[in-house]
Amino acid sequence: MFKKFLTMGLTLTLAVGVAACGSGEETNEDATVGERLDYEIIGIDPGAGLMKATAQVLEDYELTDWELVEGSGAAMTAALKKAYNNEEPIVVTGWTPHWMFSKFDLKYLEDPKGIYGEDESIHTLVRNGLKEDLPGVHQVLDQFNWTSDDMGEVMVMNEDGMSSEESAAQWVADHADMVAEWTDGAAKGNGEEVTIAFVAWASEIASTHVIGQVLMDHGYDVTLRQVEVGPMFAGVADGSVDALVAAWLPITHADHYSTFEGDFEDLGANLVGTKVGLVVPSYMDIDSIEDLKSE
Ligand code: PBE
């Protein structure tokens, strides 16, 4: 079992209530999409890079009537599920890899101004000195890399009701060959402590538990520490945590990365081809962020 620090439970519960409001009672076919949605875009936790980018989107596309509702990843998917089941309109801040695309028929709104940027990568960052202190851990983290589909499998297991520990263990058992490549040549541990920080985004819950499981199986005493995004970066920079596998670059976490650059070691991408943006159910008849403007 992992040791875990959970600090966000209350925030999640409160935010579900907030995000669940606002899906209109009656639908007026003549109303604009903005009117039907009370001009609300359902966001996630305020620290997320996606929120910062979306604030920029509202500005650059002059969506002055619109509000970006803060909440959490869990609150956002709860609001999406509710709207989807009632075939109501909704606009959320979304990302890939995410189980939402396997459970619902969704589309990204086109972003002709390119504010959300091109595809990104997820990097592994470790504290300075980890290589000398725990070379085996450093090597496993350096060799860790997988695909969106791999991560998606874990996310779907989580969404289908398995605990994040169970699904990580299951995935690792099912992919012994890939895991063997990550641990190849790395010194086994003898109960040394390793702490990995993560934010409670569905994607990072999946990746962090998988790498945690791998390190645990390799002989280390692993703690997964759930924090917000700022403290996650500050943690590898000040050495209070050993690693994170959740840095979305070059755009989404650019500000956190540059704040602490030099105070951590970047081991490069563990996954390539991510995407972020505004996401709507496919049954909505808008295709572009431009379509949110009411003339
Ligand atoms: N996300 C998932 C994060 C990075 C991982 C896209 C919600 C963010 O926006 O910061």
XYZ file of N, CA and C in Angstrom, residues 41 50-68 111 113 115-116 278 289-290 292-293:
87
model
N -18.570 28.493 -18.684
C -17.686 27.407 -19.110
C -17.255 26.705 -17.831
N -4.551 24.835 -17.785
C -5.725 24.901 -18.637
C -6.626 26.088 -18.272
N -6.701 26.416 -17.000
C -7.526 27.548 -16.555
C -6.896 28.866 -17.001
N -5.587 28.936 -16.886
C -4.891 30.152 -17.293
C -5.055 30.354 -18.804
N -4.876 29.274 -19.553
C -5.021 29.362 -21.006
C -6.450 29.750 -21.376
N -7.424 29.224 -20.635
C -8.820 29.512 -20.960
C -9.168 30.965 -20.641
N -8.607 31.503 -19.579
C -8.799 32.930 -19.284
C -8.277 33.763 -20.456
N -7.152 33.331 -21.012
C -6.571 34.015 -22.171
C -7.480 33.872 -23.394
N -8.085 32.712 -23.537
C -9.018 32.467 -24.643
C -10.209 33.431 -24.550
N -10.765 33.564 -23.352
C -11.916 34.460 -23.183
C -11.533 35.887 -23.581
N -10.309 36.263 -23.236
C -9.847 37.608 -23.559
C -9.611 37.767 -25.067
N -8.846 36.853 -25.636
C -8.429 37.015 -27.030
C -9.579 36.819 -28.019
N -10.555 36.000 -27.647
C -11.721 35.823 -28.531
C -12.837 36.816 -28.174
N -12.542 37.696 -27.226
C -13.507 38.710 -26.777
C -14.820 38.085 -26.346
N -14.713 37.038 -25.558
C -15.917 36.395 -25.007
C -16.208 37.053 -23.652
N -16.495 38.345 -23.725
C -16.577 39.151 -22.496
C -17.759 38.775 -21.610
N -18.817 38.207 -22.202
C -19.991 37.824 -21.397
C -19.750 36.534 -20.618
N -18.739 35.783 -21.008
C -18.572 34.423 -20.482
C -17.792 34.398 -19.183
N -18.138 33.415 -18.361
C -17.436 33.232 -17.094
C -16.831 31.823 -17.072
N -15.617 31.743 -16.554
C -14.964 30.446 -16.387
C -15.170 30.011 -14.938
N -9.681 26.058 -32.333
C -9.050 27.216 -31.689
C -8.224 27.934 -32.758
N -7.154 30.789 -33.231
C -6.077 31.690 -32.795
C -4.912 30.917 -32.154
N -4.505 29.576 -29.184
C -4.140 29.962 -27.807
C -3.725 28.735 -26.977
N -4.400 27.620 -27.206
C -4.051 26.414 -26.437
C -2.784 25.733 -26.951
N -11.212 23.577 -25.163
C -12.626 23.579 -24.781
C -13.289 22.393 -25.461
N -14.375 27.846 -31.156
C -14.492 28.790 -30.035
C -15.183 30.071 -30.529
N -14.952 30.405 -31.788
C -15.603 31.591 -32.381
C -17.131 31.504 -32.267
N -18.886 30.640 -29.904
C -19.430 30.995 -28.592
C -19.823 32.470 -28.560
N -19.374 33.210 -29.545
C -19.701 34.639 -29.575
C -21.159 34.804 -29.965
